[in-house]
Amino acid sequence: QVSPPVPQGYSRKAAALEFLQRLEEAKATYEEGLARDPGNEQLLQGLRGVETRLAERKLLNPFSTPDLLARLEADPRTRGLLGDPEYRRLLETLRSDPGQLGARTRSWVTVGGSGCEIWGCPSPFWGSSPQAQREKELGNAAYKRKEFPAALEHYTRAEQLDPTNMTYVTNQAAVYFETGEYERCRALCERAIEVGRENREDYRQIAK
């Protein structure tokens, strides 16, 4: 919990949110801090930075292109899926938050979608260890229940089973963010970037 009178608290929380690619939340945190301390230069710089990243994300998001539905309709591999409400909801989610691509890709592939072939997908979602994916799913379930120690244990085990997948490192970072341990969160995000680079991860996944 951020202590309201301390601008540095807002700055640290917003920085952690940025590392987790939760840019809208980071922006809101900077704005909340500036509402209490309008002249704080650190918060102003942070806000300008996150606004720039949000603008860039919109430009780089392939799901925000105006002709997206036309392209999917024209592709015989995806045409039939447009009548599926779940598929439509997935597209709308990715339009507004491309950061959900990694988390939602598996459900898309399950229903037969070919987004990975059209736009390209991070390699871990194709080659990751089934046991590691299972640990991640268990971690996600614990995370949703706010059982953070259990979630961290599962995410750590997933990384041990598949140390080349940066996703499992960022999952651990998310746990530390929720528990307010922002420095540990930041350190894990930086390590995730290194893991991605070492294993030739897709640059879009590293950017996230």
PDB file of C-alpha atoms in Angstrom:
ATOM      1  CA  GLN A   1       0.000   0.000   0.000  1.00  0.00           C
ATOM      2  CA  VAL A   2       1.458   3.369  -1.032  1.00  0.00           C
ATOM      3  CA  SER A   3       1.783   5.925   1.713  1.00  0.00           C
ATOM      4  CA  PRO A   4      -0.110   8.959   0.293  1.00  0.00           C
ATOM      5  CA  PRO A   5       2.197  11.735   1.572  1.00  0.00           C
ATOM      6  CA  VAL A   6       5.317  10.189  -0.003  1.00  0.00           C
ATOM      7  CA  PRO A   7       5.711  10.905  -3.764  1.00  0.00           C
ATOM      8  CA  GLN A   8       8.585   8.403  -3.967  1.00  0.00           C
ATOM      9  CA  GLY A   9       6.116   5.668  -3.062  1.00  0.00           C
ATOM     10  CA  TYR A  10       4.006   6.473  -6.100  1.00  0.00           C
ATOM     11  CA  SER A  11       7.097   6.591  -8.277  1.00  0.00           C
ATOM     12  CA  ARG A  12       8.322   3.177  -7.097  1.00  0.00           C
ATOM     13  CA  LYS A  13       4.913   1.579  -7.543  1.00  0.00           C
ATOM     14  CA  ALA A  14       4.465   3.091 -11.006  1.00  0.00           C
ATOM     15  CA  ALA A  15       7.943   1.926 -12.052  1.00  0.00           C
ATOM     16  CA  ALA A  16       7.114  -1.619 -10.962  1.00  0.00           C
ATOM     17  CA  LEU A  17       3.861  -1.475 -12.918  1.00  0.00           C
ATOM     18  CA  GLU A  18       5.791  -0.357 -15.986  1.00  0.00           C
ATOM     19  CA  PHE A  19       8.150  -3.327 -15.680  1.00  0.00           C
ATOM     20  CA  LEU A  20       5.082  -5.565 -15.560  1.00  0.00           C
ATOM     21  CA  GLN A  21       3.754  -3.844 -18.691  1.00  0.00           C
ATOM     22  CA  ARG A  22       0.689  -2.605 -16.805  1.00  0.00           C
ATOM     23  CA  LEU A  23       1.085   0.793 -18.390  1.00  0.00           C
ATOM     24  CA  GLU A  24      -2.434   2.117 -17.846  1.00  0.00           C
ATOM     25  CA  GLU A  25      -2.138   1.373 -14.131  1.00  0.00           C
ATOM     26  CA  ALA A  26       1.307   2.972 -14.064  1.00  0.00           C
ATOM     27  CA  LYS A  27      -0.100   6.107 -15.667  1.00  0.00           C
ATOM     28  CA  ALA A  28      -2.931   6.236 -13.126  1.00  0.00           C
ATOM     29  CA  THR A  29      -0.407   5.862 -10.287  1.00  0.00           C
ATOM     30  CA  TYR A  30       1.727   8.738 -11.591  1.00  0.00           C
ATOM     31  CA  GLU A  31      -1.406  10.875 -11.948  1.00  0.00           C
ATOM     32  CA  GLU A  32      -2.512  10.009  -8.417  1.00  0.00           C
ATOM     33  CA  GLY A  33       0.881  11.054  -7.103  1.00  0.00           C
ATOM     34  CA  LEU A  34       0.797  14.297  -9.082  1.00  0.00           C
ATOM     35  CA  ALA A  35      -2.646  15.089  -7.701  1.00  0.00           C
ATOM     36  CA  ARG A  36      -0.972  15.218  -4.287  1.00  0.00           C
ATOM     37  CA  ASP A  37       2.269  16.817  -5.430  1.00  0.00           C
ATOM     38  CA  PRO A  38       1.684  18.585  -8.797  1.00  0.00           C
ATOM     39  CA  GLY A  39       5.219  19.924  -9.128  1.00  0.00           C
ATOM     40  CA  ASN A  40       7.107  16.695  -8.482  1.00  0.00           C
ATOM     41  CA  GLU A  41       9.583  16.406 -11.358  1.00  0.00           C
ATOM     42  CA  GLN A  42      10.194  12.676 -10.889  1.00  0.00           C
ATOM     43  CA  LEU A  43       6.487  11.945 -11.215  1.00  0.00           C
ATOM     44  CA  LEU A  44       6.128  14.308 -14.176  1.00  0.00           C
ATOM     45  CA  GLN A  45       8.984  12.612 -16.009  1.00  0.00           C
ATOM     46  CA  GLY A  46       7.550   9.202 -15.228  1.00  0.00           C
ATOM     47  CA  LEU A  47       4.130  10.223 -16.529  1.00  0.00           C
ATOM     48  CA  ARG A  48       5.600  11.578 -19.760  1.00  0.00           C
ATOM     49  CA  GLY A  49       7.560   8.370 -20.220  1.00  0.00           C
ATOM     50  CA  VAL A  50       4.604   6.054 -19.717  1.00  0.00           C
ATOM     51  CA  GLU A  51       2.426   8.164 -22.014  1.00  0.00           C
ATOM     52  CA  THR A  52       5.075   7.784 -24.715  1.00  0.00           C
ATOM     53  CA  ARG A  53       5.150   4.016 -24.225  1.00  0.00           C
ATOM     54  CA  LEU A  54       1.355   3.824 -24.402  1.00  0.00           C
ATOM     55  CA  ALA A  55       1.391   5.724 -27.682  1.00  0.00           C
ATOM     56  CA  GLU A  56       4.093   3.444 -29.077  1.00  0.00           C
ATOM     57  CA  ARG A  57       2.214   0.351 -27.948  1.00  0.00           C
ATOM     58  CA  LYS A  58      -0.873   1.492 -29.812  1.00  0.00           C
ATOM     59  CA  LEU A  59       1.132   2.028 -32.981  1.00  0.00           C
ATOM     60  CA  LEU A  60       2.857  -1.365 -32.682  1.00  0.00           C
ATOM     61  CA  ASN A  61      -0.239  -3.337 -31.705  1.00  0.00           C
ATOM     62  CA  PRO A  62      -1.227  -5.426 -34.760  1.00  0.00           C
ATOM     63  CA  PHE A  63      -4.652  -6.033 -33.239  1.00  0.00           C
ATOM     64  CA  SER A  64      -5.525  -2.322 -33.323  1.00  0.00           C
ATOM     65  CA  THR A  65      -5.319  -2.047 -37.111  1.00  0.00           C
ATOM     66  CA  PRO A  66      -8.607  -0.819 -38.653  1.00  0.00           C
ATOM     67  CA  ASP A  67      -8.671  -3.671 -41.184  1.00  0.00           C
ATOM     68  CA  LEU A  68      -8.169  -6.456 -38.629  1.00  0.00           C
ATOM     69  CA  LEU A  69     -11.587  -8.060 -39.101  1.00  0.00           C
ATOM     70  CA  ALA A  70     -11.346  -7.741 -42.874  1.00  0.00           C
ATOM     71  CA  ARG A  71      -8.002  -9.545 -42.826  1.00  0.00           C
ATOM     72  CA  LEU A  72      -9.369 -12.332 -40.657  1.00  0.00           C
ATOM     73  CA  GLU A  73     -12.454 -12.623 -42.843  1.00  0.00           C
ATOM     74  CA  ALA A  74     -10.262 -12.901 -45.940  1.00  0.00           C
ATOM     75  CA  ASP A  75      -8.093 -15.643 -44.432  1.00  0.00           C
ATOM     76  CA  PRO A  76      -9.738 -19.077 -44.781  1.00  0.00           C
ATOM     77  CA  ARG A  77      -7.918 -20.236 -41.636  1.00  0.00           C
ATOM     78  CA  THR A  78      -9.725 -17.699 -39.428  1.00  0.00           C
ATOM     79  CA  ARG A  79     -12.901 -16.833 -41.336  1.00  0.00           C
ATOM     80  CA  GLY A  80     -15.013 -19.444 -39.603  1.00  0.00           C
ATOM     81  CA  LEU A  81     -13.910 -18.326 -36.145  1.00  0.00           C
ATOM     82  CA  LEU A  82     -15.377 -14.845 -36.413  1.00  0.00           C
ATOM     83  CA  GLY A  83     -18.781 -16.225 -35.477  1.00  0.00           C
ATOM     84  CA  ASP A  84     -17.380 -17.555 -32.185  1.00  0.00           C
ATOM     85  CA  PRO A  85     -18.227 -15.099 -29.344  1.00  0.00           C
ATOM     86  CA  GLU A  86     -15.166 -16.182 -27.345  1.00  0.00           C
ATOM     87  CA  TYR A  87     -12.897 -15.503 -30.311  1.00  0.00           C
ATOM     88  CA  ARG A  88     -14.474 -12.062 -30.749  1.00  0.00           C
ATOM     89  CA  ARG A  89     -13.965 -11.276 -27.072  1.00  0.00           C
ATOM     90  CA  LEU A  90     -10.335 -12.315 -27.363  1.00  0.00           C
ATOM     91  CA  LEU A  91      -9.813  -9.963 -30.302  1.00  0.00           C
ATOM     92  CA  GLU A  92     -11.397  -7.069 -28.410  1.00  0.00           C
ATOM     93  CA  THR A  93      -9.173  -7.772 -25.406  1.00  0.00           C
ATOM     94  CA  LEU A  94      -6.046  -7.751 -27.566  1.00  0.00           C
ATOM     95  CA  ARG A  95      -7.125  -4.543 -29.296  1.00  0.00           C
ATOM     96  CA  SER A  96      -7.049  -2.674 -25.994  1.00  0.00           C
ATOM     97  CA  ASP A  97      -4.324  -4.665 -24.218  1.00  0.00           C
ATOM     98  CA  PRO A  98      -1.779  -6.428 -26.451  1.00  0.00           C
ATOM     99  CA  GLY A  99       0.084  -7.387 -23.292  1.00  0.00           C
ATOM    100  CA  GLN A 100      -2.522 -10.157 -22.949  1.00  0.00           C
ATOM    101  CA  LEU A 101      -1.192 -11.834 -26.097  1.00  0.00           C
ATOM    102  CA  GLY A 102       1.058 -14.249 -24.236  1.00  0.00           C
ATOM    103  CA  ALA A 103      -1.535 -15.083 -21.604  1.00  0.00           C
ATOM    104  CA  ARG A 104      -4.307 -15.688 -24.106  1.00  0.00           C
ATOM    105  CA  THR A 105      -2.484 -17.271 -27.053  1.00  0.00           C
ATOM    106  CA  ARG A 106      -3.042 -20.847 -25.876  1.00  0.00           C
ATOM    107  CA  SER A 107      -6.834 -20.433 -25.798  1.00  0.00           C
ATOM    108  CA  TRP A 108      -6.705 -18.940 -29.283  1.00  0.00           C
ATOM    109  CA  VAL A 109      -4.678 -21.834 -30.657  1.00  0.00           C
ATOM    110  CA  THR A 110      -6.988 -24.307 -28.933  1.00  0.00           C
ATOM    111  CA  VAL A 111     -10.005 -23.084 -30.911  1.00  0.00           C
ATOM    112  CA  GLY A 112      -8.016 -23.289 -34.125  1.00  0.00           C
ATOM    113  CA  GLY A 113      -6.987 -19.695 -34.591  1.00  0.00           C
ATOM    114  CA  SER A 114      -3.990 -18.819 -36.709  1.00  0.00           C
ATOM    115  CA  GLY A 115      -2.975 -15.508 -35.206  1.00  0.00           C
ATOM    116  CA  CYS A 116       0.484 -16.879 -34.535  1.00  0.00           C
ATOM    117  CA  GLU A 117       0.915 -17.633 -38.207  1.00  0.00           C
ATOM    118  CA  ILE A 118      -0.419 -14.229 -39.251  1.00  0.00           C
ATOM    119  CA  TRP A 119       1.463 -12.032 -36.785  1.00  0.00           C
ATOM    120  CA  GLY A 120       3.982 -14.291 -35.048  1.00  0.00           C
ATOM    121  CA  CYS A 121       3.920 -15.470 -31.461  1.00  0.00           C
ATOM    122  CA  PRO A 122       6.571 -15.781 -28.735  1.00  0.00           C
ATOM    123  CA  SER A 123       8.280 -19.145 -28.954  1.00  0.00           C
ATOM    124  CA  PRO A 124       7.550 -20.318 -25.377  1.00  0.00           C
ATOM    125  CA  PHE A 125       3.891 -20.864 -26.217  1.00  0.00           C
ATOM    126  CA  TRP A 126       4.863 -23.497 -28.746  1.00  0.00           C
ATOM    127  CA  GLY A 127       7.856 -25.233 -27.216  1.00  0.00           C
ATOM    128  CA  SER A 128       7.443 -24.879 -23.478  1.00  0.00           C
ATOM    129  CA  SER A 129       7.620 -27.932 -21.218  1.00  0.00           C
ATOM    130  CA  PRO A 130       4.126 -29.335 -20.461  1.00  0.00           C
ATOM    131  CA  GLN A 131       5.129 -29.804 -16.822  1.00  0.00           C
ATOM    132  CA  ALA A 132       6.270 -26.187 -16.650  1.00  0.00           C
ATOM    133  CA  GLN A 133       3.007 -25.011 -18.192  1.00  0.00           C
ATOM    134  CA  ARG A 134       1.111 -27.047 -15.616  1.00  0.00           C
ATOM    135  CA  GLU A 135       3.063 -25.419 -12.794  1.00  0.00           C
ATOM    136  CA  LYS A 136       2.309 -22.026 -14.305  1.00  0.00           C
ATOM    137  CA  GLU A 137      -1.411 -22.834 -14.430  1.00  0.00           C
ATOM    138  CA  LEU A 138      -1.321 -23.886 -10.773  1.00  0.00           C
ATOM    139  CA  GLY A 139       0.515 -20.657  -9.998  1.00  0.00           C
ATOM    140  CA  ASN A 140      -2.092 -18.634 -11.862  1.00  0.00           C
ATOM    141  CA  ALA A 141      -4.875 -20.288  -9.885  1.00  0.00           C
ATOM    142  CA  ALA A 142      -3.116 -19.526  -6.594  1.00  0.00           C
ATOM    143  CA  TYR A 143      -2.407 -15.963  -7.744  1.00  0.00           C
ATOM    144  CA  LYS A 144      -6.099 -15.359  -8.476  1.00  0.00           C
ATOM    145  CA  ARG A 145      -6.916 -16.595  -4.974  1.00  0.00           C
ATOM    146  CA  LYS A 146      -4.265 -14.184  -3.665  1.00  0.00           C
ATOM    147  CA  GLU A 147      -2.294 -17.121  -2.268  1.00  0.00           C
ATOM    148  CA  PHE A 148       0.953 -15.453  -3.242  1.00  0.00           C
ATOM    149  CA  PRO A 149       3.476 -17.756  -1.495  1.00  0.00           C
ATOM    150  CA  ALA A 150       1.918 -20.760  -3.245  1.00  0.00           C
ATOM    151  CA  ALA A 151       1.842 -18.910  -6.562  1.00  0.00           C
ATOM    152  CA  LEU A 152       5.514 -18.012  -6.212  1.00  0.00           C
ATOM    153  CA  GLU A 153       6.390 -21.633  -5.460  1.00  0.00           C
ATOM    154  CA  HIS A 154       4.650 -22.855  -8.618  1.00  0.00           C
ATOM    155  CA  TYR A 155       6.154 -20.130 -10.820  1.00  0.00           C
ATOM    156  CA  THR A 156       9.616 -20.867  -9.450  1.00  0.00           C
ATOM    157  CA  ARG A 157       9.158 -24.564 -10.154  1.00  0.00           C
ATOM    158  CA  ALA A 158       7.999 -23.742 -13.680  1.00  0.00           C
ATOM    159  CA  GLU A 159      11.177 -21.747 -14.255  1.00  0.00           C
ATOM    160  CA  GLN A 160      13.280 -24.629 -12.943  1.00  0.00           C
ATOM    161  CA  LEU A 161      11.568 -26.976 -15.402  1.00  0.00           C
ATOM    162  CA  ASP A 162      11.993 -24.557 -18.309  1.00  0.00           C
ATOM    163  CA  PRO A 163      14.701 -21.962 -17.535  1.00  0.00           C
ATOM    164  CA  THR A 164      14.634 -20.625 -21.108  1.00  0.00           C
ATOM    165  CA  ASN A 165      11.114 -19.202 -20.771  1.00  0.00           C
ATOM    166  CA  MET A 166      11.123 -15.618 -19.527  1.00  0.00           C
ATOM    167  CA  THR A 167       7.386 -15.742 -18.814  1.00  0.00           C
ATOM    168  CA  TYR A 168       7.922 -17.744 -15.643  1.00  0.00           C
ATOM    169  CA  VAL A 169      10.323 -15.095 -14.342  1.00  0.00           C
ATOM    170  CA  THR A 170       7.859 -12.274 -14.999  1.00  0.00           C
ATOM    171  CA  ASN A 171       5.187 -14.323 -13.230  1.00  0.00           C
ATOM    172  CA  GLN A 172       7.390 -14.316 -10.127  1.00  0.00           C
ATOM    173  CA  ALA A 173       7.865 -10.577 -10.520  1.00  0.00           C
ATOM    174  CA  ALA A 174       4.089 -10.123 -10.557  1.00  0.00           C
ATOM    175  CA  VAL A 175       3.838 -11.884  -7.198  1.00  0.00           C
ATOM    176  CA  TYR A 176       6.406  -9.574  -5.640  1.00  0.00           C
ATOM    177  CA  PHE A 177       4.551  -6.594  -7.044  1.00  0.00           C
ATOM    178  CA  GLU A 178       1.341  -7.727  -5.363  1.00  0.00           C
ATOM    179  CA  THR A 179       3.147  -8.159  -2.050  1.00  0.00           C
ATOM    180  CA  GLY A 180       4.663  -4.679  -2.333  1.00  0.00           C
ATOM    181  CA  GLU A 181       8.258  -5.878  -2.754  1.00  0.00           C
ATOM    182  CA  TYR A 182       8.963  -3.539  -5.656  1.00  0.00           C
ATOM    183  CA  GLU A 183      12.748  -3.850  -5.694  1.00  0.00           C
ATOM    184  CA  ARG A 184      12.563  -7.634  -5.958  1.00  0.00           C
ATOM    185  CA  CYS A 185       9.910  -7.217  -8.629  1.00  0.00           C
ATOM    186  CA  ARG A 186      12.160  -4.896 -10.615  1.00  0.00           C
ATOM    187  CA  ALA A 187      15.167  -7.206 -10.275  1.00  0.00           C
ATOM    188  CA  LEU A 188      13.177 -10.155 -11.599  1.00  0.00           C
ATOM    189  CA  CYS A 189      11.878  -8.119 -14.533  1.00  0.00           C
ATOM    190  CA  GLU A 190      15.455  -7.237 -15.436  1.00  0.00           C
ATOM    191  CA  ARG A 191      16.446 -10.903 -15.171  1.00  0.00           C
ATOM    192  CA  ALA A 192      13.514 -11.848 -17.395  1.00  0.00           C
ATOM    193  CA  ILE A 193      14.841  -9.498 -20.065  1.00  0.00           C
ATOM    194  CA  GLU A 194      18.237 -11.177 -19.883  1.00  0.00           C
ATOM    195  CA  VAL A 195      16.666 -14.636 -20.139  1.00  0.00           C
ATOM    196  CA  GLY A 196      14.744 -13.493 -23.187  1.00  0.00           C
ATOM    197  CA  ARG A 197      17.816 -12.096 -24.875  1.00  0.00           C
ATOM    198  CA  GLU A 198      19.943 -15.134 -24.114  1.00  0.00           C
ATOM    199  CA  ASN A 199      17.348 -17.432 -25.637  1.00  0.00           C
ATOM    200  CA  ARG A 200      16.618 -15.283 -28.687  1.00  0.00           C
ATOM    201  CA  GLU A 201      13.152 -14.417 -27.469  1.00  0.00           C
ATOM    202  CA  ASP A 202      10.835 -12.495 -29.784  1.00  0.00           C
ATOM    203  CA  TYR A 203      11.633  -8.801 -29.328  1.00  0.00           C
ATOM    204  CA  ARG A 204       7.973  -7.991 -28.712  1.00  0.00           C
ATOM    205  CA  GLN A 205       7.902 -10.358 -25.754  1.00  0.00           C
ATOM    206  CA  ILE A 206      11.087  -8.796 -24.328  1.00  0.00           C
ATOM    207  CA  ALA A 207       9.561  -5.334 -24.733  1.00  0.00           C
ATOM    208  CA  LYS A 208       6.575  -6.455 -22.684  1.00  0.00           C
TER     209      LYS A 208
END
